[in-house]
Coordinates of C-alpha atoms in Angstrom, one line a residue:
Chain A
M816 CA -5.5 11.1 39.8
N817 CA -3.6 8.7 39.3
I818 CA -2.1 7.3 35.7
E819 CA -4.5 4.1 36.5
D820 CA -7.6 6.6 36.9
K821 CA -7.1 8.1 33.5
K822 CA -6.1 5.1 31.8
K823 CA -9.7 3.3 33.3
R824 CA -11.2 7.6 31.9
A825 CA -9.4 7.3 28.8
T826 CA -10.8 3.0 28.2
K827 CA -14.7 4.4 29.0
W828 CA -14.3 6.5 27.0
F829 CA -13.1 5.6 23.5
K830 CA -16.4 3.3 24.2
D831 CA -18.1 5.6 25.4
I832 CA -17.7 7.7 22.1
R833 CA -17.8 3.9 19.8
N834 CA -21.4 3.7 20.3
Q835 CA -22.2 7.3 19.3
I836 CA -21.1 6.8 16.9
C837 CA -22.7 3.7 16.0
D838 CA -25.7 4.8 17.6
E839 CA -26.1 8.0 15.1
F840 CA -24.6 6.0 12.2
E841 CA -27.2 2.7 12.1
S842 CA -29.6 5.4 12.1
I843 CA -28.7 7.3 9.0
E844 CA -29.3 3.7 8.1
P845 CA -32.4 3.7 5.9
N846 CA -32.3 0.2 6.0
G847 CA -31.2 -0.8 9.1
A848 CA -28.5 -2.3 8.4
S849 CA -26.6 -2.9 11.4
F850 CA -22.3 -3.3 12.9
E851 CA -20.9 -6.1 13.0
R852 CA -18.9 -7.0 16.0
T853 CA -16.0 -9.0 16.2
L854 CA -13.9 -9.5 20.3
W855 CA -10.1 -9.7 19.9
D856 CA -7.2 -10.7 22.1
R857 CA -4.0 -12.3 23.0
E858 CA -4.0 -12.0 26.6
D859 CA -2.0 -14.8 26.4
S860 CA 0.9 -13.8 24.7
D861 CA 3.5 -13.1 26.9
S862 CA 6.5 -13.8 24.8
P863 CA 8.2 -11.6 22.0
N864 CA 6.5 -11.5 18.8
A865 CA 8.3 -11.5 14.9
S866 CA 8.9 -8.6 15.9
G867 CA 10.9 -8.2 19.5
S868 CA 8.4 -7.0 21.0
I869 CA 5.8 -7.6 23.6
L870 CA 2.3 -7.2 23.0
K871 CA -0.9 -7.7 25.0
G872 CA -4.1 -6.0 24.7
G873 CA -7.2 -6.3 23.1
G874 CA -10.5 -4.3 21.4
E875 CA -13.3 -5.3 19.4
I876 CA -13.9 -4.6 15.5
S877 CA -17.0 -2.7 14.4
V878 CA -18.1 -2.9 10.8
M879 CA -21.4 -2.2 9.0
R880 CA -21.8 -2.9 5.5
G881 CA -25.4 -0.9 4.9
G882 CA -26.7 1.2 1.4
I883 CA -25.4 4.7 3.1
F884 CA -21.7 3.6 4.4
E885 CA -20.2 1.0 1.8
K886 CA -17.9 0.4 4.4
I887 CA -17.8 1.8 7.5
G888 CA -14.8 0.1 10.7
V889 CA -15.1 2.0 13.4
N890 CA -12.1 -0.7 15.9
I891 CA -11.5 -0.1 19.6
S892 CA -8.6 -1.0 21.7
T893 CA -6.7 -1.3 24.8
V894 CA -3.2 -2.7 24.0
Y895 CA 0.1 -2.9 26.2
G896 CA 4.2 -4.8 26.5
T897 CA 7.4 -4.0 26.0
F898 CA 8.7 -2.4 22.6
S899 CA 11.4 -4.3 21.3
E900 CA 14.5 -2.1 21.3
E901 CA 14.1 -0.8 17.9
F902 CA 10.7 0.8 18.4
R903 CA 11.8 2.0 21.9
A904 CA 13.6 4.8 19.6
K905 CA 10.5 6.3 18.3
I906 CA 8.4 6.3 20.9
P907 CA 8.3 9.6 23.4
G908 CA 9.8 7.8 26.9
A909 CA 9.9 4.6 25.5
E910 CA 12.8 4.4 26.2
E911 CA 13.6 5.5 30.2
S912 CA 10.0 2.6 30.7
N913 CA 12.3 0.2 29.4
G914 CA 9.6 -0.3 26.9
D915 CA 6.8 -0.4 27.8
F916 CA 3.8 1.2 26.9
W917 CA 0.0 0.9 27.8
A918 CA -2.3 2.5 24.9
S919 CA -6.0 2.9 24.1
G920 CA -8.1 4.6 21.2
V921 CA -10.5 5.0 18.7
S922 CA -10.6 5.2 15.5
L923 CA -12.6 5.4 12.3
V924 CA -12.4 5.2 8.9
A925 CA -16.3 5.2 6.0
H926 CA -16.5 4.9 2.3
M927 CA -20.0 5.5 1.1
K928 CA -21.0 4.4 -1.4
N929 CA -22.4 7.4 -2.9
P930 CA -19.4 9.0 -4.4
F931 CA -20.8 12.7 -3.8
V932 CA -20.7 11.9 -0.2
P933 CA -16.5 12.4 1.3
A934 CA -14.6 9.5 3.0
V935 CA -14.0 9.7 6.6
H936 CA -11.5 8.7 9.4
M937 CA -10.4 10.1 12.7
N938 CA -9.0 8.4 15.5
T939 CA -8.1 9.4 18.6
R940 CA -5.9 7.3 21.5
M941 CA -4.2 8.2 24.9
I942 CA -0.8 6.4 24.9
S943 CA 1.5 5.8 28.0
T944 CA 5.2 5.6 29.1
S945 CA 7.2 7.3 31.1
K946 CA 5.1 9.6 29.1
C947 CA 1.6 9.9 29.0
W948 CA -0.2 12.0 26.3
F949 CA -3.4 11.9 23.8
G950 CA -3.2 12.1 20.2
G951 CA -5.9 12.5 17.3
G952 CA -8.1 14.0 14.5
A953 CA -9.8 13.9 12.1
D954 CA -10.0 14.0 8.1
L955 CA -11.9 14.6 5.0
T956 CA -11.5 13.3 2.1
P957 CA -13.8 14.1 -0.9
T958 CA -13.8 12.9 -4.2
F959 CA -16.1 15.7 -5.1
E960 CA -16.0 18.7 -4.1
F961 CA -18.9 20.9 -2.5
D962 CA -17.5 24.1 -0.5
E963 CA -20.6 23.2 2.2
D964 CA -18.8 20.7 3.8
T965 CA -15.5 21.3 3.0
K966 CA -16.2 25.2 5.4
G967 CA -18.7 23.4 7.6
F968 CA -15.8 20.0 8.0
H969 CA -13.4 23.4 9.0
K970 CA -15.3 25.4 10.4
N971 CA -16.9 22.7 12.9
L972 CA -13.3 21.2 14.2
K973 CA -11.7 24.6 14.4
D974 CA -15.0 25.7 16.7
C975 CA -13.9 22.4 18.8
C976 CA -9.7 23.8 19.1
D977 CA -10.3 26.9 20.0
R978 CA -12.7 25.7 22.5
H979 CA -10.0 24.7 24.5
D980 CA -7.0 26.7 23.5
P981 CA -6.4 29.3 20.8
E982 CA -3.3 27.7 19.9
Y983 CA -4.6 24.7 18.4
H984 CA -6.3 24.9 14.9
P985 CA -3.3 27.2 13.0
K986 CA -1.4 24.0 14.0
F987 CA -3.3 21.2 14.1
K988 CA -5.1 22.2 10.4
K989 CA -1.6 22.6 9.5
W990 CA -0.2 19.4 10.9
C991 CA -2.6 17.5 9.0
D992 CA -2.7 19.0 5.8
E993 CA 1.3 17.2 5.7
Y994 CA 0.3 14.9 7.1
F995 CA -2.5 13.1 4.6
F996 CA -0.2 14.8 2.5
L997 CA 0.9 12.0 -1.3
P998 CA 4.9 13.0 -2.2
H999 CA 5.0 10.7 -5.0
R1000 CA 1.4 12.0 -6.4
N1001 CA 2.5 15.7 -5.7
E1002 CA -1.5 16.0 -3.9
P1003 CA -3.4 15.7 -0.6
R1004 CA -4.7 12.9 0.6
G1005 CA -8.3 14.8 0.3
I1006 CA -9.0 18.0 2.4
G1007 CA -7.9 18.1 5.6
G1008 CA -9.7 18.4 8.9
I1009 CA -7.3 18.4 12.3
F1010 CA -4.6 15.3 13.3
Y1011 CA -2.6 16.0 17.0
D1012 CA -0.1 14.4 19.0
Y1013 CA 1.8 14.3 21.7
L1014 CA -0.3 16.6 24.0
D1015 CA 0.8 15.9 26.8
T1016 CA 0.7 18.7 29.5
D1017 CA -2.5 19.8 31.4
W1018 CA -4.3 16.0 31.5
E1019 CA -7.7 16.9 32.0
K1020 CA -7.5 19.7 29.4
N1021 CA -6.1 17.7 26.8
F1022 CA -8.3 14.3 27.1
N1023 CA -12.0 17.6 27.4
F1024 CA -9.8 17.8 24.1
T1025 CA -10.0 14.4 22.7
Q1026 CA -13.7 14.1 23.9
D1027 CA -14.4 17.1 22.2
V1028 CA -13.0 16.1 19.0
G1029 CA -14.8 12.6 19.4
K1030 CA -17.9 14.5 20.0
T1031 CA -17.9 17.3 17.1
F1032 CA -16.5 14.6 14.0
N1033 CA -19.9 12.6 15.5
T1034 CA -21.8 15.6 14.6
T1035 CA -20.3 17.0 11.8
F1036 CA -19.6 14.6 9.4
S1037 CA -23.4 13.0 10.7
E1038 CA -24.7 16.3 8.9
I1039 CA -22.4 15.8 5.9
V1040 CA -24.0 12.2 4.6
R1041 CA -27.5 13.6 5.5
R1042 CA -27.0 16.6 3.3
R1043 CA -25.9 14.5 0.8
M1044 CA -27.4 10.3 0.7
E1045 CA -29.0 11.2 -2.0
T1046 CA -27.8 13.3 -4.5
E1047 CA -28.2 11.1 -7.6
W1048 CA -24.5 9.2 -9.7
N1049 CA -24.4 7.9 -12.0
E1050 CA -20.8 4.8 -12.8
E1051 CA -18.6 7.6 -14.4
N1052 CA -19.4 9.9 -10.6
K1053 CA -18.2 6.2 -9.1
D1054 CA -15.1 5.2 -10.8
K1055 CA -13.3 8.6 -10.2
Q1056 CA -14.6 7.8 -6.2
L1057 CA -12.6 3.9 -6.5
I1058 CA -10.0 5.6 -8.3
K1059 CA -10.1 8.3 -5.1
R1060 CA -9.8 5.1 -3.1
G1061 CA -6.7 4.2 -4.7
R1062 CA -4.7 6.7 -3.7
Y1063 CA -6.3 6.2 -0.1
A1064 CA -4.8 2.8 -0.5
E1065 CA -2.1 4.4 -1.2
F1066 CA -0.9 6.7 1.5
N1067 CA -2.5 4.2 3.9
L1068 CA -0.3 1.4 3.2
L1069 CA 3.2 3.8 2.4
Y1070 CA 2.6 6.8 4.9
D1071 CA 0.4 5.4 6.9
R1072 CA 2.5 6.1 10.9
G1073 CA -0.7 3.5 12.5
T1074 CA -0.9 1.2 10.0
Q1075 CA 3.2 0.9 8.9
F1076 CA 4.1 1.0 12.7
G1077 CA 1.2 -2.0 13.7
L1078 CA 2.3 -3.5 11.3
K1079 CA 5.4 -3.7 11.8
T1080 CA 5.0 -4.4 15.2
G1081 CA 2.8 -7.4 15.3
G1082 CA -0.5 -5.9 15.3
N1083 CA -4.3 -7.3 15.1
T1084 CA -4.1 -7.1 10.8
D1085 CA -7.6 -7.5 10.6
A1086 CA -8.1 -3.8 13.0
I1087 CA -5.0 -2.5 11.0
L1088 CA -6.2 -2.8 7.8
M1089 CA -9.8 -2.2 8.3
S1090 CA -9.4 1.0 7.0
M1091 CA -9.0 -0.1 3.3
P1092 CA -12.2 0.3 1.1
P1093 CA -14.1 -2.2 -0.2
E1094 CA -13.5 -1.4 -3.8
A1095 CA -11.0 1.0 -5.5
K1096 CA -9.6 0.8 -8.9
W1097 CA -6.9 2.2 -10.6
I1098 CA -6.3 3.9 -14.2
Chain B
M166 CA 34.1 -5.3 -23.2
N167 CA 33.9 -1.8 -21.6
I168 CA 31.3 -1.4 -19.7
E169 CA 29.4 1.5 -22.0
D170 CA 29.6 -2.0 -24.5
K171 CA 27.7 -3.8 -21.9
K172 CA 25.1 -1.3 -20.4
K173 CA 24.1 -0.9 -25.3
R174 CA 24.0 -4.3 -25.5
A175 CA 21.6 -4.4 -22.0
T176 CA 19.8 -1.8 -22.8
K177 CA 19.1 -3.1 -26.4
W178 CA 17.7 -6.5 -24.9
F179 CA 15.2 -5.9 -22.7
K180 CA 14.6 -3.7 -25.0
D181 CA 13.7 -6.9 -27.6
I182 CA 11.9 -8.4 -24.5
R183 CA 9.8 -6.1 -24.0
N184 CA 8.4 -5.8 -27.8
Q185 CA 8.8 -9.8 -28.0
I186 CA 6.0 -10.0 -24.8
C187 CA 4.5 -7.4 -26.2
D188 CA 4.1 -9.0 -29.7
E189 CA 2.4 -12.1 -28.5
F190 CA 1.1 -11.1 -25.6
E191 CA -1.1 -9.1 -28.5
S192 CA -1.8 -12.7 -30.1
I193 CA -3.6 -13.8 -27.6
E194 CA -6.4 -11.1 -27.9
P195 CA -9.2 -12.4 -30.0
N196 CA -10.7 -8.8 -30.4
G197 CA -7.0 -6.5 -31.3
A198 CA -6.5 -5.1 -28.3
S199 CA -3.0 -3.2 -28.5
F200 CA -0.7 -1.9 -26.6
E201 CA -0.7 1.6 -25.9
R202 CA 2.5 3.9 -25.6
T203 CA 4.7 6.3 -23.3
L204 CA 7.6 8.3 -24.5
W205 CA 9.3 9.6 -20.3
D206 CA 12.3 11.5 -20.0
R207 CA 13.9 13.1 -17.9
E208 CA 16.8 14.4 -19.3
D209 CA 16.6 17.9 -17.5
S210 CA 16.3 18.0 -14.0
D211 CA 20.3 18.1 -12.8
S212 CA 20.2 19.1 -10.2
P213 CA 19.1 17.2 -6.7
N214 CA 15.2 16.5 -6.4
A215 CA 13.0 16.1 -3.7
S216 CA 14.8 12.8 -1.7
G217 CA 18.1 14.4 -2.0
S218 CA 18.9 11.8 -5.0
I219 CA 19.9 12.8 -9.4
L220 CA 17.6 11.1 -11.1
K221 CA 18.2 11.4 -15.4
G222 CA 16.9 9.3 -18.3
G223 CA 14.0 7.8 -19.2
G224 CA 11.5 4.8 -20.5
E225 CA 8.6 4.1 -22.3
I226 CA 5.3 2.7 -20.1
S227 CA 3.5 0.0 -22.0
V228 CA -0.1 -0.6 -21.5
M229 CA -2.8 -2.8 -23.0
R230 CA -5.9 -2.9 -20.9
G231 CA -7.6 -6.3 -23.5
G232 CA -10.4 -8.7 -23.9
I233 CA -7.5 -11.6 -21.8
F234 CA -5.1 -8.8 -20.3
E235 CA -7.3 -6.7 -18.2
K236 CA -5.5 -4.0 -17.4
I237 CA -0.7 -5.2 -17.8
G238 CA 1.8 -3.2 -17.7
V239 CA 6.0 -3.6 -19.9
N240 CA 8.0 -0.9 -18.7
I241 CA 11.6 -0.6 -19.8
S242 CA 13.3 2.0 -18.9
T243 CA 17.3 2.9 -18.5
V244 CA 18.7 6.4 -15.6
Y245 CA 21.1 7.1 -14.3
G246 CA 23.0 9.4 -12.3
T247 CA 23.3 10.1 -8.4
F248 CA 21.4 8.6 -5.4
S249 CA 22.3 10.6 -2.2
E250 CA 23.7 10.3 1.3
E251 CA 21.6 8.0 2.2
F252 CA 20.8 5.7 -0.5
R253 CA 23.8 5.1 -0.7
A254 CA 24.7 2.7 1.6
K255 CA 21.4 0.7 0.6
I256 CA 23.4 0.0 -3.0
P257 CA 26.5 -2.7 -3.2
G258 CA 29.2 -0.3 -4.9
A259 CA 27.6 3.2 -4.1
E260 CA 29.3 4.5 -1.2
E261 CA 32.4 3.7 -3.6
S262 CA 31.2 5.7 -7.4
N263 CA 30.3 8.4 -4.8
G264 CA 26.6 7.8 -5.3
D265 CA 26.4 7.7 -9.6
F266 CA 24.7 4.4 -11.1
W267 CA 23.3 3.3 -14.0
A268 CA 20.1 0.9 -14.0
S269 CA 18.8 -0.8 -17.2
G270 CA 15.8 -2.7 -17.0
V271 CA 12.0 -4.3 -18.3
S272 CA 9.5 -4.5 -15.8
L273 CA 5.9 -6.5 -16.4
V274 CA 2.7 -6.8 -14.0
A275 CA 0.1 -8.9 -15.9
H276 CA -4.0 -9.4 -14.8
M277 CA -6.1 -11.3 -16.1
K278 CA -9.8 -10.2 -16.6
N279 CA -10.9 -15.0 -16.2
P280 CA -10.1 -15.4 -12.6
F281 CA -8.4 -18.4 -13.6
V282 CA -5.3 -17.4 -15.3
P283 CA -3.5 -16.2 -12.7
A284 CA -1.7 -12.3 -12.5
V285 CA 2.0 -12.3 -13.1
H286 CA 5.5 -11.0 -12.7
M287 CA 8.9 -10.6 -14.8
N288 CA 10.8 -8.0 -13.6
T289 CA 14.8 -8.0 -15.3
R290 CA 17.7 -5.2 -15.0
M291 CA 21.3 -4.8 -15.1
I292 CA 22.5 -2.5 -12.3
S293 CA 25.5 -0.4 -12.4
T294 CA 28.0 1.7 -9.8
S295 CA 31.2 0.9 -9.2
K296 CA 29.8 -2.5 -9.9
C297 CA 27.9 -4.1 -11.2
W298 CA 24.7 -7.2 -11.6
F299 CA 21.9 -8.5 -13.2
G300 CA 19.2 -8.7 -11.4
G301 CA 15.0 -10.0 -11.1
G302 CA 13.3 -13.0 -11.1
A303 CA 9.5 -13.9 -11.8
D304 CA 7.0 -14.9 -10.1
L305 CA 3.3 -15.9 -10.8
T306 CA -0.4 -15.0 -9.1
P307 CA -2.7 -17.7 -8.9
T308 CA -6.1 -17.2 -7.1
F309 CA -7.5 -20.4 -7.9
E310 CA -4.4 -23.1 -8.3
F311 CA -4.4 -26.0 -10.8
D312 CA -1.4 -28.2 -10.8
E313 CA -0.5 -27.7 -14.2
D314 CA 0.3 -23.8 -14.2
T315 CA 2.0 -24.1 -10.8
K316 CA 4.2 -27.0 -11.8
G317 CA 4.5 -26.5 -15.4
F318 CA 5.6 -22.6 -14.2
H319 CA 8.2 -23.8 -12.1
K320 CA 9.4 -26.4 -14.0
N321 CA 10.1 -23.8 -16.9
L322 CA 12.3 -21.9 -14.7
K323 CA 14.1 -24.7 -13.0
D324 CA 14.6 -25.7 -16.7
C325 CA 15.8 -21.9 -17.0
C326 CA 18.3 -21.9 -14.3
D327 CA 19.7 -25.2 -15.0
R328 CA 20.9 -24.0 -18.6
H329 CA 23.3 -21.7 -16.9
D330 CA 24.4 -23.0 -13.6
P331 CA 22.3 -26.1 -11.5
E332 CA 22.9 -23.8 -8.5
Y333 CA 20.3 -20.7 -9.0
H334 CA 17.1 -23.0 -9.0
P335 CA 17.1 -23.3 -5.3
K336 CA 19.0 -20.8 -4.5
F337 CA 16.4 -18.5 -6.3
K338 CA 13.1 -19.9 -5.7
K339 CA 14.0 -19.5 -2.0
W340 CA 14.9 -16.5 -2.3
C341 CA 11.4 -15.5 -4.1
D342 CA 9.6 -17.5 -1.4
E343 CA 10.7 -15.3 1.1
Y344 CA 10.9 -11.8 -1.0
F345 CA 7.1 -12.3 -2.6
F346 CA 5.8 -13.2 1.6
L347 CA 3.0 -11.0 3.3
P348 CA 4.0 -11.1 7.1
H349 CA 1.1 -9.3 7.6
R350 CA -1.2 -12.3 6.9
N351 CA 1.1 -15.1 6.5
E352 CA 0.4 -15.3 3.2
P353 CA 2.3 -15.8 0.0
R354 CA 1.6 -13.4 -2.4
G355 CA 1.3 -16.5 -5.5
I356 CA 3.0 -20.0 -5.8
G357 CA 6.7 -18.0 -6.1
G358 CA 9.3 -18.7 -8.9
I359 CA 12.2 -17.2 -9.6
F360 CA 13.5 -14.3 -8.0
Y361 CA 17.5 -12.9 -8.4
D362 CA 20.5 -10.1 -7.5
Y363 CA 23.4 -9.0 -7.8
L364 CA 24.8 -11.3 -10.0
D365 CA 27.9 -9.9 -10.8
T366 CA 30.4 -12.6 -11.5
D367 CA 30.7 -13.3 -15.2
W368 CA 28.7 -10.8 -17.0
E369 CA 28.0 -12.5 -19.9
K370 CA 26.6 -15.8 -18.1
N371 CA 24.8 -13.7 -16.0
F372 CA 23.3 -11.4 -19.4
N373 CA 23.0 -15.0 -21.2
F374 CA 21.3 -16.3 -18.1
T375 CA 19.2 -13.1 -18.0
Q376 CA 17.8 -12.6 -21.8
D377 CA 17.0 -16.8 -20.9
V378 CA 14.3 -15.7 -18.0
G379 CA 13.1 -12.7 -20.3
K380 CA 12.3 -15.5 -22.8
T381 CA 11.4 -18.5 -20.9
F382 CA 8.9 -15.7 -18.8
N383 CA 7.6 -15.3 -22.5
T384 CA 6.3 -18.6 -23.8
T385 CA 5.3 -19.8 -20.2
F386 CA 3.3 -17.1 -19.3
S387 CA 1.9 -17.1 -22.6
E388 CA 0.7 -20.9 -22.1
I389 CA -0.7 -20.9 -18.9
V390 CA -2.9 -18.2 -20.4
R391 CA -3.6 -19.8 -23.8
R392 CA -4.7 -22.7 -21.3
R393 CA -7.3 -21.2 -18.9
M394 CA -8.5 -18.1 -20.5
E395 CA -11.9 -19.6 -22.3
T396 CA -12.9 -21.1 -18.3
E397 CA -16.2 -20.1 -17.5
W398 CA -16.2 -17.5 -14.2
N399 CA -19.1 -15.7 -11.8
E400 CA -19.1 -13.1 -9.9
E401 CA -18.2 -15.2 -7.0
N402 CA -15.1 -16.1 -9.4
K403 CA -14.4 -12.6 -9.7
D404 CA -14.6 -11.4 -6.2
K405 CA -11.9 -14.1 -5.1
Q406 CA -9.6 -12.1 -7.3
L407 CA -10.0 -9.8 -6.4
I408 CA -10.0 -10.0 -2.8
K409 CA -6.4 -11.7 -4.3
R410 CA -5.7 -8.3 -6.1
G411 CA -5.9 -6.7 -2.0
R412 CA -2.9 -8.7 -0.7
Y413 CA -1.1 -8.2 -4.5
A414 CA -1.5 -4.3 -3.5
E415 CA -0.8 -4.8 0.3
F416 CA 3.1 -6.4 -1.3
N417 CA 3.3 -4.0 -3.6
L418 CA 3.1 -1.1 -1.2
L419 CA 4.1 -2.3 2.1
Y420 CA 6.7 -4.1 1.2
D421 CA 8.5 -3.7 -2.9
R422 CA 12.1 -3.2 -2.1
G423 CA 11.9 -1.1 -6.1
T424 CA 8.5 0.0 -5.5
Q425 CA 9.3 1.7 -1.7
F426 CA 12.9 2.2 -3.1
G427 CA 11.6 3.8 -6.5
L428 CA 9.1 6.1 -5.1
K429 CA 11.4 7.2 -2.5
T430 CA 14.2 8.5 -5.2
G431 CA 11.5 10.7 -6.8
G432 CA 11.8 8.1 -9.4
N433 CA 8.4 8.3 -12.4
T434 CA 4.9 6.9 -10.0
D435 CA 2.6 6.2 -13.3
A436 CA 6.3 4.1 -14.1
I437 CA 6.6 2.3 -10.4
L438 CA 2.5 2.2 -9.9
M439 CA 2.1 0.7 -13.5
S440 CA 1.6 -2.3 -11.4
M441 CA -1.1 -2.0 -8.9
P442 CA -4.3 -4.0 -10.1
P443 CA -7.2 -1.7 -12.9
E444 CA -9.1 -2.8 -9.3
A445 CA -9.9 -4.9 -5.9
K446 CA -11.8 -5.3 -3.0
W447 CA -11.1 -5.7 -0.1
I448 CA -13.6 -7.5 2.7

């Protein structure tokens, strides 16, 4: 299969899983909250932006503010263009493509009203330079940990990994633990999950795995939400959640590669910062 | 005067102005809120930390949570040690001192309960490597702008600068505007003020100026607070302030040199992140 067909199939999948996730999460909301969608594109930007890169393409931001999902943002985007010399060195295969790149993906962060329901993040993407690879992952950030949630989350992701390659889960779980860590607090962002990148071996295998990650995330998180969403909570519980969200904001702004890279290359700020919590506190 | 005497005088001043500011701001609080002080030190850390630098010294964090000052943190610290090779290149005179440095300063961020009272930041410091210089500044972040506040703030800082050197204000005001800017939002953090650094000419002149900045800040901000603190406000006003604070958090975590540098060199996280708002929102 040629690269253009691969791009088409991946792009279509990211939209499909976006739809599946939005449908599932809307079905959880008791009072009919729904996602609001905003299309954005920058097809006309043929000249380098402030960072020296040329960025074209666009995407769609879906946001729902409901009674269960305090704020969930689901982004899909397909962008392409030419990285500046500075950024080329940081992206596999981008020197050889003279900076040309193409990237498509889906990314999601959910901040929940009930402090006993964990926050969650999921992202999968395909990137093409002179190389072509998949990356992504999912990780859970509870304020209050429940064994049933944590173990179930890890187990489902492990089963998902094992269906594709027995070497995946140990490697991707470790990568996740190392990545979602706040060194200045000496604490993890949450309880981890999986994180993978530069998966550039067999395209079909990697695409299958990436699809499975999306589907596994959807059923797994949905189950956790339904299990916890009716737990009673008080202001003290909520305050703990808001403090935890402060740490989440710290991670995203200080360390998250996607956020830093996106903002520095002139990406869509609204889409990138959709991950920020609706409300957060610092002591 | 030898460098040790300079260090003593500067350190004493930072403590003096800390006391003056805390006294003044406590006197504004109608119900007797006061600053809580926490000493910290790391005298024992003789070996390089995770960043490869050796950091010794300590400081004092003063925090007040009152009816007017929702949260104000005032830090003084005097730290010294040896920068890792990586950080040496970024600090004037640090290559020549083999990484040895000494730094003392006061820094302050106030987040106000009443959304019509602006947030404010002030920081002054003396740094010594093989060179020795002062740096600092003050800037105002209103959610709602009042000409009287903005013009008064700029005027008082201009008068302060002009008392020492007619070239200061145009240069330091511009530096402030450029520094406190969020490129990803294409918006300034607030209405500016002054920002200066690497002031390494005549030590006595620079020290006088630095003292004047602290005193000018104290009287100027106190006046603004007293003028606005009884303005009536509603939830909608407060929400605007919380959104503005979200941008403040973005600036500090994404761009602020002191925050980034402090966290990366293994500085005291509690002191560094004292600048974070007590509560913030993102749309």
